[in-house]
Short mmCIF file of C-alpha atoms in Angstrom, two decimals:
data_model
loop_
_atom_site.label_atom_id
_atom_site.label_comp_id
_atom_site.label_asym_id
_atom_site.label_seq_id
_atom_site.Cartn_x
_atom_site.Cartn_y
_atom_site.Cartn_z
CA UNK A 8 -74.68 -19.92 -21.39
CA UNK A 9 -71.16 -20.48 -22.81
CA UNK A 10 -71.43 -24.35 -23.41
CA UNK A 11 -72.44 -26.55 -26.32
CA UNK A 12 -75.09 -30.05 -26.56
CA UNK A 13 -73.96 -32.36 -28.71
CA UNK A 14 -76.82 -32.64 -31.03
CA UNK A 15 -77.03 -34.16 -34.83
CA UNK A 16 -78.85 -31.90 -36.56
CA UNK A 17 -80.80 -32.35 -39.39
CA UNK A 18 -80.39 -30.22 -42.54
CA UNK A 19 -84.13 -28.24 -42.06
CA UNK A 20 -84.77 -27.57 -38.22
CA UNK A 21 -88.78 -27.21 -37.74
CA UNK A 22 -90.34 -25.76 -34.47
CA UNK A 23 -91.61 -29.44 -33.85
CA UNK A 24 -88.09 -30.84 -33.52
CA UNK A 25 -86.86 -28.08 -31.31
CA UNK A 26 -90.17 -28.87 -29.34
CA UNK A 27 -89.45 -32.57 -28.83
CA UNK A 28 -85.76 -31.80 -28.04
CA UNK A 29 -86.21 -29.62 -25.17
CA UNK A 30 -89.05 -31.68 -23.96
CA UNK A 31 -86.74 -34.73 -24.18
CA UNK A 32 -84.12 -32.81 -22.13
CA UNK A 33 -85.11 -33.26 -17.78
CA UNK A 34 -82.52 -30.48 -17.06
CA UNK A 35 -84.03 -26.78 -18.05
CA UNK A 36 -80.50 -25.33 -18.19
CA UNK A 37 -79.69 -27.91 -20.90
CA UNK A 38 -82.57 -27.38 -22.15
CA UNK A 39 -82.35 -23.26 -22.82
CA UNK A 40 -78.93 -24.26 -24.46
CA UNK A 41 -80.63 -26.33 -27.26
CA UNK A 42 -83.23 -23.73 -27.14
CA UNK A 43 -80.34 -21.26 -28.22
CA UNK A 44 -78.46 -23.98 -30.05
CA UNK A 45 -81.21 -24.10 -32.56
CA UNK A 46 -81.17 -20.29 -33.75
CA UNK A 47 -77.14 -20.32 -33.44
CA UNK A 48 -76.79 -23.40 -35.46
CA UNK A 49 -79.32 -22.00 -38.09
CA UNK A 50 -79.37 -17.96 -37.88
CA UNK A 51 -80.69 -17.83 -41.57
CA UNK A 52 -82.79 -20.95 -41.62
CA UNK A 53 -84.37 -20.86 -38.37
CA UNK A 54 -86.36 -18.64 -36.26
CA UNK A 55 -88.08 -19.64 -32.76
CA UNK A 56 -91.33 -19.29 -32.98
CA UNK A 57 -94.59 -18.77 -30.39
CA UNK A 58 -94.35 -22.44 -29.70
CA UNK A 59 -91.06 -22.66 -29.38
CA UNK A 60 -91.06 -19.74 -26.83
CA UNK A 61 -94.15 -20.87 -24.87
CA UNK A 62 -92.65 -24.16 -24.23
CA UNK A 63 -88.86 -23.13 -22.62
CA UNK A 64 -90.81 -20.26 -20.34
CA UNK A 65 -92.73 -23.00 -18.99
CA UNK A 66 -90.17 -25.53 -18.70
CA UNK A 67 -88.53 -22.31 -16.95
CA UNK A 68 -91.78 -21.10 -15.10
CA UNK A 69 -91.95 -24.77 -13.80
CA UNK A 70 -88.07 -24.24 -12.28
CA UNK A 71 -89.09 -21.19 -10.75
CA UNK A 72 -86.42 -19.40 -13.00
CA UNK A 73 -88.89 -16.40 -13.03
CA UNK A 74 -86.29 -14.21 -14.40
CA UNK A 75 -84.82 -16.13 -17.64
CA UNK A 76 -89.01 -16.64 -18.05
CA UNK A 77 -88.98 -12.71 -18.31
CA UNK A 78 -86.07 -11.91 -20.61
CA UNK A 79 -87.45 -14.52 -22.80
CA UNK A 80 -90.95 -12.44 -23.33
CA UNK A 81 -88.23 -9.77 -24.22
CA UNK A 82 -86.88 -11.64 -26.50
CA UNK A 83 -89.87 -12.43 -28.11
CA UNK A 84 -90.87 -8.83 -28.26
CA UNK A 85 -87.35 -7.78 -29.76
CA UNK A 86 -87.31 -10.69 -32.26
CA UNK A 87 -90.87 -9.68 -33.35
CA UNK A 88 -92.61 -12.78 -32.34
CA UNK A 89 -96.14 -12.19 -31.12
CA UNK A 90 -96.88 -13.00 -27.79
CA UNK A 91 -100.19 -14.27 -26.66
CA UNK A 92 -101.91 -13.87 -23.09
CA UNK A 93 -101.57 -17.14 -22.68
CA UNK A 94 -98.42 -16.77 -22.17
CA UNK A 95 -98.85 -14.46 -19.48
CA UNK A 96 -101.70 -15.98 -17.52
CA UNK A 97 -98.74 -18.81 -17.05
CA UNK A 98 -96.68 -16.60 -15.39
CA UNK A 99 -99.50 -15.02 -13.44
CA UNK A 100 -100.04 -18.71 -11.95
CA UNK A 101 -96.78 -19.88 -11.47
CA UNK A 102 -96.12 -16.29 -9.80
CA UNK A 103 -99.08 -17.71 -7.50
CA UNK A 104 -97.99 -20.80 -6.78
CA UNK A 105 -94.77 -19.31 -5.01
CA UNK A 106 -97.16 -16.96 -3.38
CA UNK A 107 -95.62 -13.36 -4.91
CA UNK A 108 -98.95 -11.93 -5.95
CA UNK A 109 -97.04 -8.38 -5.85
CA UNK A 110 -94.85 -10.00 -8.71
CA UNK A 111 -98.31 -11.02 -10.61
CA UNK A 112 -99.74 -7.15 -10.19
CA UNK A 113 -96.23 -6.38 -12.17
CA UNK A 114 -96.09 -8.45 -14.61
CA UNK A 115 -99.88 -7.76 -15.19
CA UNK A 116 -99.23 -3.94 -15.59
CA UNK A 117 -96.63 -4.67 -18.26
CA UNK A 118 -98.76 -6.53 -20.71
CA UNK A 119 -99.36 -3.67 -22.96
CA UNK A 120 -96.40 -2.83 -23.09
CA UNK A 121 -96.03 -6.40 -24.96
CA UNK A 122 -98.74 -5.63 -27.54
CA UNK A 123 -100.96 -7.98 -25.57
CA UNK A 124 -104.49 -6.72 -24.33
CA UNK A 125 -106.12 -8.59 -21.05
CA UNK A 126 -108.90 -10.24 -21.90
CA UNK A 127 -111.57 -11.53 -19.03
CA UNK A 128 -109.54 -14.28 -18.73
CA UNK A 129 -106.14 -12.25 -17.27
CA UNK A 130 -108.47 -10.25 -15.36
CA UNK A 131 -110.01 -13.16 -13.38
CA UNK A 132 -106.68 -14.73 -12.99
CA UNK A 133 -104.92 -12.08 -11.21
CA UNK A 134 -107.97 -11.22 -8.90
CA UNK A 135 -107.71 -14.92 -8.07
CA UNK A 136 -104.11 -14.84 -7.22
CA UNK A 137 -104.75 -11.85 -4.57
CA UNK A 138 -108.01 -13.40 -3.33
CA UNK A 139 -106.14 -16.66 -2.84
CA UNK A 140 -103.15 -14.79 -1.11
CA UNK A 141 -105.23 -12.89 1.02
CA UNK A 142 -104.65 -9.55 -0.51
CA UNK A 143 -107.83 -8.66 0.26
CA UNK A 144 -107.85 -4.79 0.07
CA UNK A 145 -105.79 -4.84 -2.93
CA UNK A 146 -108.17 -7.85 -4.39
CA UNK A 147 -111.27 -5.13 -4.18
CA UNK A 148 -109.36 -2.62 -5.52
CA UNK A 149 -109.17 -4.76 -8.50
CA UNK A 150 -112.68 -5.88 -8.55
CA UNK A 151 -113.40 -2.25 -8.84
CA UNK A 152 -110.63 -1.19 -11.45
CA UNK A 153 -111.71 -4.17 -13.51
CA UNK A 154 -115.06 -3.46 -13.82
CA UNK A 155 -114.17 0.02 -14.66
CA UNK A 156 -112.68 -1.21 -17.66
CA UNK A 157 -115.67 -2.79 -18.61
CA UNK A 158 -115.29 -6.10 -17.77
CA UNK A 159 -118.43 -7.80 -16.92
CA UNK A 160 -119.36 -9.99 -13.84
CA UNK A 161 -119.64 -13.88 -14.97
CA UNK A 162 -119.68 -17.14 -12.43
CA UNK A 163 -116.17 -17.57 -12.11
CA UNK A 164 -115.45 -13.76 -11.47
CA UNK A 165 -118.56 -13.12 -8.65
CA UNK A 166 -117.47 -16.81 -7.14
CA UNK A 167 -114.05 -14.99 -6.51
CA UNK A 168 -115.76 -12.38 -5.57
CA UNK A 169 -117.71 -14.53 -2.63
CA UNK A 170 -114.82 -16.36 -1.65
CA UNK A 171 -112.88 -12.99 -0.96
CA UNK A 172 -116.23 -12.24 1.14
CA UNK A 173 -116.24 -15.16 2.69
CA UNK A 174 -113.05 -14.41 4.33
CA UNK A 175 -114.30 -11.88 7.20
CA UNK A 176 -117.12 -12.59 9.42
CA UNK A 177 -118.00 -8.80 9.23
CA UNK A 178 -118.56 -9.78 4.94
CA UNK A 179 -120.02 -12.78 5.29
CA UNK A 180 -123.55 -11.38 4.51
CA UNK A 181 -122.57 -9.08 1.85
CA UNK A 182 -121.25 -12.54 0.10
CA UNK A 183 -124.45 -14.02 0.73
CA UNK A 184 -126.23 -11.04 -0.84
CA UNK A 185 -123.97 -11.68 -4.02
CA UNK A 186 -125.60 -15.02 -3.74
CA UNK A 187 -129.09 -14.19 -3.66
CA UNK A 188 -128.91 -11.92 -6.46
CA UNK A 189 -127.23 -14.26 -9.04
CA UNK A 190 -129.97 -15.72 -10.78
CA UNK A 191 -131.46 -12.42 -10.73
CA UNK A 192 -129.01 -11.19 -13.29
CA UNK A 193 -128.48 -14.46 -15.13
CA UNK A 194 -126.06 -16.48 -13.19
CA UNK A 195 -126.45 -19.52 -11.58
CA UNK A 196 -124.60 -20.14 -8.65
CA UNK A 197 -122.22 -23.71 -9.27
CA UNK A 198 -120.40 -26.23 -6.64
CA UNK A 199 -117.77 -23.97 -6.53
CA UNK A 200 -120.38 -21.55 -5.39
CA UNK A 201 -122.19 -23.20 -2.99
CA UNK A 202 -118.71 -25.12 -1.95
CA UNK A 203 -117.19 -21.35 -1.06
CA UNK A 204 -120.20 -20.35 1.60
CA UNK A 205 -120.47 -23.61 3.23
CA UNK A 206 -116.52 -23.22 3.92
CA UNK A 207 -117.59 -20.06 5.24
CA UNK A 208 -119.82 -20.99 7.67
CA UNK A 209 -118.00 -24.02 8.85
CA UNK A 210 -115.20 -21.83 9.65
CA UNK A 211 -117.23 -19.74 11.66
CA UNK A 212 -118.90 -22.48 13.34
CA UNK A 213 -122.18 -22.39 11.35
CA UNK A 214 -122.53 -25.91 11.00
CA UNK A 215 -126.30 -26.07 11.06
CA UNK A 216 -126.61 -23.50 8.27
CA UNK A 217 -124.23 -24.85 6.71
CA UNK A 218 -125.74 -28.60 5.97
CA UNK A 219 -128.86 -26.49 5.08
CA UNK A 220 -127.12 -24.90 2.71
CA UNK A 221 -125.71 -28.32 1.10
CA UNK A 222 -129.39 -29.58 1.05
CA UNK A 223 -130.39 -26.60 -0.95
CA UNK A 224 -127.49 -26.61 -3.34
CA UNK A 225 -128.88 -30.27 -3.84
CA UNK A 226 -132.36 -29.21 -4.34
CA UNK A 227 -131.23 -26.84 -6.91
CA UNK A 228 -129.67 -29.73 -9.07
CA UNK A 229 -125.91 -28.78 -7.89
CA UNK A 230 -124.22 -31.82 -7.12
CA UNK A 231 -121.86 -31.11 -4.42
CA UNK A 232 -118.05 -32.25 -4.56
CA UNK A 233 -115.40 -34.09 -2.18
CA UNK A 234 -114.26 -30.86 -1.37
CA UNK A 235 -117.92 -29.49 0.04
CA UNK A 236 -118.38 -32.80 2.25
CA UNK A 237 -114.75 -32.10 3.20
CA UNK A 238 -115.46 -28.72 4.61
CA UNK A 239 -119.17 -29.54 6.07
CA UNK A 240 -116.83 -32.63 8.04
CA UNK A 241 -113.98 -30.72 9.55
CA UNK A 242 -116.66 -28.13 10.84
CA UNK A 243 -118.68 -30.25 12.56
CA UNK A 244 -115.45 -32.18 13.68
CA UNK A 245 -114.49 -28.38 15.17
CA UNK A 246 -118.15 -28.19 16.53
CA UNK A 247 -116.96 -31.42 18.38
CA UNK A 248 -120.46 -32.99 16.65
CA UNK A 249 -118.61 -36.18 16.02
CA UNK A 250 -121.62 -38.11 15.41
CA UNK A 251 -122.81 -35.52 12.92
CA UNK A 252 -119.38 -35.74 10.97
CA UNK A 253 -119.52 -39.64 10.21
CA UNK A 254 -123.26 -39.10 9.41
CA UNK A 255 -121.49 -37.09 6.47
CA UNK A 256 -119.27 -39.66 6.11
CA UNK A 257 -121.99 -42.27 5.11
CA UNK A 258 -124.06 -39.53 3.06
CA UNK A 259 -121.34 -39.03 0.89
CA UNK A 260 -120.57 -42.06 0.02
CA UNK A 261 -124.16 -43.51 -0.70
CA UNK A 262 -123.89 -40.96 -3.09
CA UNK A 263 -120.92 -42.03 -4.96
CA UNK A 264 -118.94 -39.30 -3.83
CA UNK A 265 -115.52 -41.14 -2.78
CA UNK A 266 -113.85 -39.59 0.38
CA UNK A 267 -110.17 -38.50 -0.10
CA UNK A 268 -107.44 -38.11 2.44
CA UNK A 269 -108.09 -34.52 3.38
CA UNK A 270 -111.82 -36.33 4.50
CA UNK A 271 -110.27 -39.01 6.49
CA UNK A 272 -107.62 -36.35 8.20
CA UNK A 273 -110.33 -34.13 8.95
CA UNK A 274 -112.44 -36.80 10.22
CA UNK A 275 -109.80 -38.76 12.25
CA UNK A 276 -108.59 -35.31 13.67
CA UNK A 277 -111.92 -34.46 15.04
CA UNK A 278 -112.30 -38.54 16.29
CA UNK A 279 -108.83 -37.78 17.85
CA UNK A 280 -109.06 -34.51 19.87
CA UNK A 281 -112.79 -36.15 20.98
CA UNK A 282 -111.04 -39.15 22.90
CA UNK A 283 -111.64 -41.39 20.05
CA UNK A 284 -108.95 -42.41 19.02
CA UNK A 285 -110.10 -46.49 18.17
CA UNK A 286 -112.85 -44.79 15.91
CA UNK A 287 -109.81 -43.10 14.29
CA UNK A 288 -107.58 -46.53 13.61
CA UNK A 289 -110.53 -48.17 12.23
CA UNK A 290 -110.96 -45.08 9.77
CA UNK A 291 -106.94 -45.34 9.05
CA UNK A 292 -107.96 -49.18 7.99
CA UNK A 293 -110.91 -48.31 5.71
CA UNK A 294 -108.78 -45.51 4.23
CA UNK A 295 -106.35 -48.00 3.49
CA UNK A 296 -108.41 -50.87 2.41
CA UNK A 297 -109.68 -48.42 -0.31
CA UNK A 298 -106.12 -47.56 -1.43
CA UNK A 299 -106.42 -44.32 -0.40
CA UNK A 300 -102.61 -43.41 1.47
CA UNK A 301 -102.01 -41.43 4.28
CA UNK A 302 -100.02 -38.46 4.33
CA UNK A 303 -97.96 -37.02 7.21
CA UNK A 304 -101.33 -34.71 8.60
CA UNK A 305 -102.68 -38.26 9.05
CA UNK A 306 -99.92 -39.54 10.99
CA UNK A 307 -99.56 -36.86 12.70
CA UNK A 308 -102.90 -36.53 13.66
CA UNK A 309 -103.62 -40.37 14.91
CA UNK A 310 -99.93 -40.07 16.66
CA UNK A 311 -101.01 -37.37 18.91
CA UNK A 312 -104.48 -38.44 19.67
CA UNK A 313 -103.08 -42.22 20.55
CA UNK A 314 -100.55 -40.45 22.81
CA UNK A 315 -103.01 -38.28 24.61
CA UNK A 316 -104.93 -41.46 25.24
CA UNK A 317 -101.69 -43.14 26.39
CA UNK A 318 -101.92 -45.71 23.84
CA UNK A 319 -98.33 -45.47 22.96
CA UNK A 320 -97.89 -49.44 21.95
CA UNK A 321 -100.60 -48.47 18.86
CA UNK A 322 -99.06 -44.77 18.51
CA UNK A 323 -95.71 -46.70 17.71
CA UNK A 324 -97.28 -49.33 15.23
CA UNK A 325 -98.67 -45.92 13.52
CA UNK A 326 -95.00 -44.49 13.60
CA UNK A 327 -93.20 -47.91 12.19
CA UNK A 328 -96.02 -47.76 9.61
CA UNK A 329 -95.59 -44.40 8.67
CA UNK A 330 -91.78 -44.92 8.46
CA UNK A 331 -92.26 -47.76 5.98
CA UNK A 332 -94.47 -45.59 3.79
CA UNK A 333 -91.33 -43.69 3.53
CA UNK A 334 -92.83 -40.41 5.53
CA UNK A 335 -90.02 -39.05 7.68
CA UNK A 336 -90.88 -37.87 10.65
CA UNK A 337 -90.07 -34.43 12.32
CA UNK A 338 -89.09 -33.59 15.69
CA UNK A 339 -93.22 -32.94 16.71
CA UNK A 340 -93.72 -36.35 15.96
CA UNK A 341 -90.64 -37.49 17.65
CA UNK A 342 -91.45 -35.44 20.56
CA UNK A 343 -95.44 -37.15 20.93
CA UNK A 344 -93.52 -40.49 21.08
CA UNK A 345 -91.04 -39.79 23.81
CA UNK A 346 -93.18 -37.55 25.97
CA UNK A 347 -95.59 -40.22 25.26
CA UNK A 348 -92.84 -43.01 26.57
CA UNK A 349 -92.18 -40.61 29.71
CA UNK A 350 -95.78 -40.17 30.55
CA UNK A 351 -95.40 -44.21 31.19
CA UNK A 352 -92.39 -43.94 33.44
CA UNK A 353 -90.47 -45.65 29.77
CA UNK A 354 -87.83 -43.61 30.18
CA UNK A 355 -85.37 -45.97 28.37
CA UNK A 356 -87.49 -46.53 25.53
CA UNK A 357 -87.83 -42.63 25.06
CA UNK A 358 -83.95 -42.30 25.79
CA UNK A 359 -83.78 -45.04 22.28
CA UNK A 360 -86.17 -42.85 20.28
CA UNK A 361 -84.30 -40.17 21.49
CA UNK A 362 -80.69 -41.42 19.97
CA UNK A 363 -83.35 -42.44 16.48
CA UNK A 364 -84.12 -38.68 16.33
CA UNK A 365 -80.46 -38.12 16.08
CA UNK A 366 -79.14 -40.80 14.14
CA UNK A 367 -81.86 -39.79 11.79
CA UNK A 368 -80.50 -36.61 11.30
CA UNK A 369 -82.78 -34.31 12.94
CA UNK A 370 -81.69 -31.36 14.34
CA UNK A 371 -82.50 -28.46 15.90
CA UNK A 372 -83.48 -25.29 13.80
CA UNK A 373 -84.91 -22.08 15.26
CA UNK A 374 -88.27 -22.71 14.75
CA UNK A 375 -87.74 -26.45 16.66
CA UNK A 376 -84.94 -25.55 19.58
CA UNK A 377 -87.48 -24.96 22.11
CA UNK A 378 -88.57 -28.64 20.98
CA UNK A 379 -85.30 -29.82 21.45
CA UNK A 380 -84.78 -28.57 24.56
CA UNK A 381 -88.08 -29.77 25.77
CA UNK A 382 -87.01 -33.21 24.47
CA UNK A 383 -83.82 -34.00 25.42
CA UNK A 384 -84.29 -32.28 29.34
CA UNK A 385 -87.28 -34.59 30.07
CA UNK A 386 -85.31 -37.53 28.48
CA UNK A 387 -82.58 -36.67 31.30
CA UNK A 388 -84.97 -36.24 34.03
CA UNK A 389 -86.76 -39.28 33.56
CA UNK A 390 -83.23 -41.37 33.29
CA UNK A 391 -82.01 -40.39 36.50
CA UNK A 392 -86.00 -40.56 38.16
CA UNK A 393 -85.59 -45.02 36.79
CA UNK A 394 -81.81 -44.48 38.30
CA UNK A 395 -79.68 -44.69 35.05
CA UNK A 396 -77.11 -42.27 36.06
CA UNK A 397 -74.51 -43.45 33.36
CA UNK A 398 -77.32 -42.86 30.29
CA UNK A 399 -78.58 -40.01 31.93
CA UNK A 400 -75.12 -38.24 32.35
CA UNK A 401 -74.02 -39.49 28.70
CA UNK A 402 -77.34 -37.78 27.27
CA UNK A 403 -76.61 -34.50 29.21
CA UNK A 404 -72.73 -34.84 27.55
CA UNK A 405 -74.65 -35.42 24.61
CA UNK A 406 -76.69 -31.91 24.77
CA UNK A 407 -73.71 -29.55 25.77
CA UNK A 408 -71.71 -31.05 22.62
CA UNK A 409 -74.46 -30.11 20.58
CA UNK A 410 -75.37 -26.67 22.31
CA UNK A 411 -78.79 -27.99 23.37
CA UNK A 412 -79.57 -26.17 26.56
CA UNK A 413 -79.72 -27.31 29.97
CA UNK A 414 -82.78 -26.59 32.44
CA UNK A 415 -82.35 -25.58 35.78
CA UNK A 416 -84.30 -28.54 36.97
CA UNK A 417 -81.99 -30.72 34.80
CA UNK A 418 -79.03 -29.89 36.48
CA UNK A 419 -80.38 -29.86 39.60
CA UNK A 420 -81.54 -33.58 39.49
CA UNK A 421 -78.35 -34.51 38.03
CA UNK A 422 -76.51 -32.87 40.97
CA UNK A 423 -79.39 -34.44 43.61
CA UNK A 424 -79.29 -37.81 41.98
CA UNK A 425 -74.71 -37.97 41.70
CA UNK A 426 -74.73 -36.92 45.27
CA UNK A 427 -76.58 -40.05 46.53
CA UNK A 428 -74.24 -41.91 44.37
CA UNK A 429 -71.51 -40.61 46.31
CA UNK A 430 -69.87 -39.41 42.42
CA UNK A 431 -68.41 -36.13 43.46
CA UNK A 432 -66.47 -35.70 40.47
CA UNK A 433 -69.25 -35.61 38.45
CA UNK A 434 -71.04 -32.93 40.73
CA UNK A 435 -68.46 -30.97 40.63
CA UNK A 436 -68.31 -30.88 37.01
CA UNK A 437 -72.02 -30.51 36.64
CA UNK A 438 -71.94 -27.50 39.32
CA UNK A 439 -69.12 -25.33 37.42
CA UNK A 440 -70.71 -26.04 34.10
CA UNK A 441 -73.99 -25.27 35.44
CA UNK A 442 -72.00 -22.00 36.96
CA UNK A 443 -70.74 -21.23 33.02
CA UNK A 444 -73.95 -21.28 31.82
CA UNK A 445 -75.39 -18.50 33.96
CA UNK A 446 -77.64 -20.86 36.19
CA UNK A 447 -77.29 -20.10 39.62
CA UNK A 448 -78.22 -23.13 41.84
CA UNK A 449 -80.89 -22.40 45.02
CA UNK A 450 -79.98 -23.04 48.63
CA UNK A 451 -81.23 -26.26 48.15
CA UNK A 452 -78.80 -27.54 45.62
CA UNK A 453 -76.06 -26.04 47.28
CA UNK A 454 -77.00 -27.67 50.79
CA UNK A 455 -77.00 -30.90 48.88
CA UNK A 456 -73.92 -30.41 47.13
CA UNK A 457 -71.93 -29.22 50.58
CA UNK A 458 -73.54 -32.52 51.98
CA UNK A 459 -72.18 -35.00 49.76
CA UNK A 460 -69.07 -33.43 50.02
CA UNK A 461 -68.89 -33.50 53.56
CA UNK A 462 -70.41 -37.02 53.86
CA UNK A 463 -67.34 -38.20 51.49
CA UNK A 464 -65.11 -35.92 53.67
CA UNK A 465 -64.00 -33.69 51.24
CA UNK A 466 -63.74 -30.52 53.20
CA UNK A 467 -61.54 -28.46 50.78
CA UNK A 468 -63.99 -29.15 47.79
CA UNK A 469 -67.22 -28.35 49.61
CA UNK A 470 -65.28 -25.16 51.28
CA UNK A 471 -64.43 -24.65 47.32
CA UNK A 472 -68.09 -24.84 46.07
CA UNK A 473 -69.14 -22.61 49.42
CA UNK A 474 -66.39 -19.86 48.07
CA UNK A 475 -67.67 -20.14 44.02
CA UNK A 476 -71.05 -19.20 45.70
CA UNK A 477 -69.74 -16.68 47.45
CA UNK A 478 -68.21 -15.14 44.59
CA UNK A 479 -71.11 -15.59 42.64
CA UNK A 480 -73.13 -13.79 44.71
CA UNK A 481 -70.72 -10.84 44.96
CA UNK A 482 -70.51 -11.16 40.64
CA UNK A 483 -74.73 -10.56 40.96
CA UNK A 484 -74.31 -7.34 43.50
CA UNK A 485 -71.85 -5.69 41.34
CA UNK A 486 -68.79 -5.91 44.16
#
């Protein structure tokens, strides 16, 4: 590292005091230094120690500095220091977490090299990683390796198992087999269990089976979770059984199981897409009231659904609320409140949330540019349909600045609509930029461009647009 921290240290350095100075220290650079401060200050008198190690791999682990993480189990290995699996089923997770379950197979494969034998525990944890990542083939493979080295089924690894299972609809049976024969070898099947096949069938479209599943896993003294009411919810919301869904709703809570905001998302989404949307703000209320807070798939959700049902004066209380809450919002959301505007002929008022979307910093990416375009072409359109030439042509100024492209149909309305106005300065800007970017305007176009000119008796420019046509045309057939 190079640099020094200025710390006062005391004559004996313990691992506790090493401990509560990295902790203390919010920057994990900083705190590697004091990490390597301590053994430099005190080569004879001090030597790190497993605690001392565990702790700055998981202040590094928790950066995502995966590779300092690694040379310090090397270090640990060179300097003699016994290293513990629990060391390594932190790395296995925080491999998982950035989704590199590739990375977790390595690191896995390594641990005897470390003096460090997997115990059920490692096992499980890696198969979980892959499961979770959707690595299914390699996931089976191993299932099967791990059992090979004599690692016997429990709960937690045949609940992986299910929930790998549970995956395909072609395995869907063979998880519920796995299921069936639990107690049969000494296992009873937990919430997590029963939680994994109701998912399942919710996803595909099982509902009914699903609800009799929940009323067995209740029979069976399993009390389901938050997370099973969650799933049983956003199928039947899929199902479009909105009625069915709020049912839940009620259950759940007369049994003291508190709804949380992936519930309310679900539940709103379904309410939403169903033409529902009042059922939906009500929810958002309730939600509220209980001091549970929305997130931005909330938002989102009641945005679009209010837009769909041209509600756009509630949409917009939804969007100033959600703006308040400190959620920013991206160009979707943007986009459902302007299209939403131009679906009521509010052209200016979508032209103003427009220049927000701008001034807010929101730009086009790749992913979003078709968005853009989208936005900022209708936005044009619609300005020159409520006869705002001057807004419409500074927006369209606006988009060539910024690269945004320009539709066909844009410039051809701009062209129509400048013509009327008798502005044939401005057509003939519009026309040779139109020309630069490759759009070739119809008959149409050109018929009303000639006309305007004529009408304004400019006979050299319209003869001037008829030859730029002309050579157009002869660019296109190669002569």
């Amino acid at each position: 590292m190079g640099s020094k921290i200025p710390i006062k240290w005391p004559k004996e350095v313990t691992a506790a005091f090493v401990e509560q100075l990295i902790r203390a220290e919010k920057d994990v650079q900083k705190a590697v230094l004091i990490f390597d401060a301590a053994t430099t200050e005190y080569s004879k008198g001090f030597r790190h120690d497993r605690s001392t190690f565990g702790l700055i791999i998981s202040r590094l682990l928790s950066a995502n500095n995966f590779k300092l993480a690694e040379e310090m189990l090397v270090r640990m290995k060179d300097e003699s220091c016994k290293i513990t699996e629990d060391i390594f089923l932190s790395i296995y997770r925080a491999y998982g977490r950035v989704h590199k379950p590739l990375e977790v197979m390595r690191v896995f494969q390594t641990m005897k090299e470390y003096d460090c034998e997997p115990t059920q525990k490692s096992y499980i944890t890696v198969f979980s990683v892959l499961v979770d990542e959707n690595r299914l083939k390699t996931a089976f493979r191993f299932y099967r390796y791990m059992r090979g080295e004599g690692i016997p089924p429990c709960v937690a690894s045949l609940n992986i198992l299910i929930k790998a299972l549970c995956k395909n609809s072609g395995t869907m049976d063979s998880a519920f087999h796995i299921f069936r024969e639990m107690p049969k070898h000494g296992f009873t099947p937990d919430s997590y269990t029963y939680g994994t096949l109701i998912n399942g069938l919710c996803r595909l479209g099982k509902t009914s089976e699903a609800k009799e599943l929940l009323m067995e896993m209740e029979a069976n003294g399993c009390s389901p979770t938050v997370v099973t009411y969650t799933c049983l919810i956003r199928g039947f919301c899929q199902s479009n059984n909105l009625d069915e869904a709020m049912g839940l709703l009620e259950d759940m809570r007369s049994k003291g199981i508190e709804p949380n905001v992936f519930t309310y998302s679900s539940l709103m989404d379904g309410l939403c897409k169903g033409g529902r949307s009042s059922e939906a703000m009500e929810l958002l209320e309730i939600m509220i009231h209980e001091h549970e807070v929305p997130n931005m798939i909330t938002y989102s959700t009641l945005i679009h659904g209010l837009c769909g049902e041209s509600k756009i004066g509630e949409a917009l209380e939804v969007f100033d609320r959600m703006k308040l809450q400190g959620c920013k919002p991206d160009a979707g959301l943007y986009w459902k409140v302007i299209n939403g505007f131009c679906g009521n002929n509010k052209f200016h008022e979508a032209a103003n949330y427009l220049d927000e979307m701008i001034l807010s910093g929101i730009s086009p990416n790749r992913v979003t540019w078709s968005l853009h375009v989208k936005i900022h072409n209708a936005v044009v359109r619609g300005l020159c349909a409520v006869n705002d030439p001057k807004r419409a042509f500074q927006l369209y100024l606006s988009m060539r600045t910024r690269a945004i492209s320009v539709e066909a149909k844009s410039f051809e309305t701009l062209v129509n609509h400048f013509c009327k106005k008798g502005d044939v300065h401005k057509v003939a800007r519009i026309v040779e930029e139109m020309l630069t970017d490759g759009c070739i305007p119809g008959e149409q176009t050109w018929a009303v461009v000639v006309g305007g000119f004529w009408d304004r008796r400019k006979v050299r420019e319209a003869a001037d647009s008829v030859q730029a046509d002309l050579t157009c045309k002869h660019m296109d057939l190669g002569t």
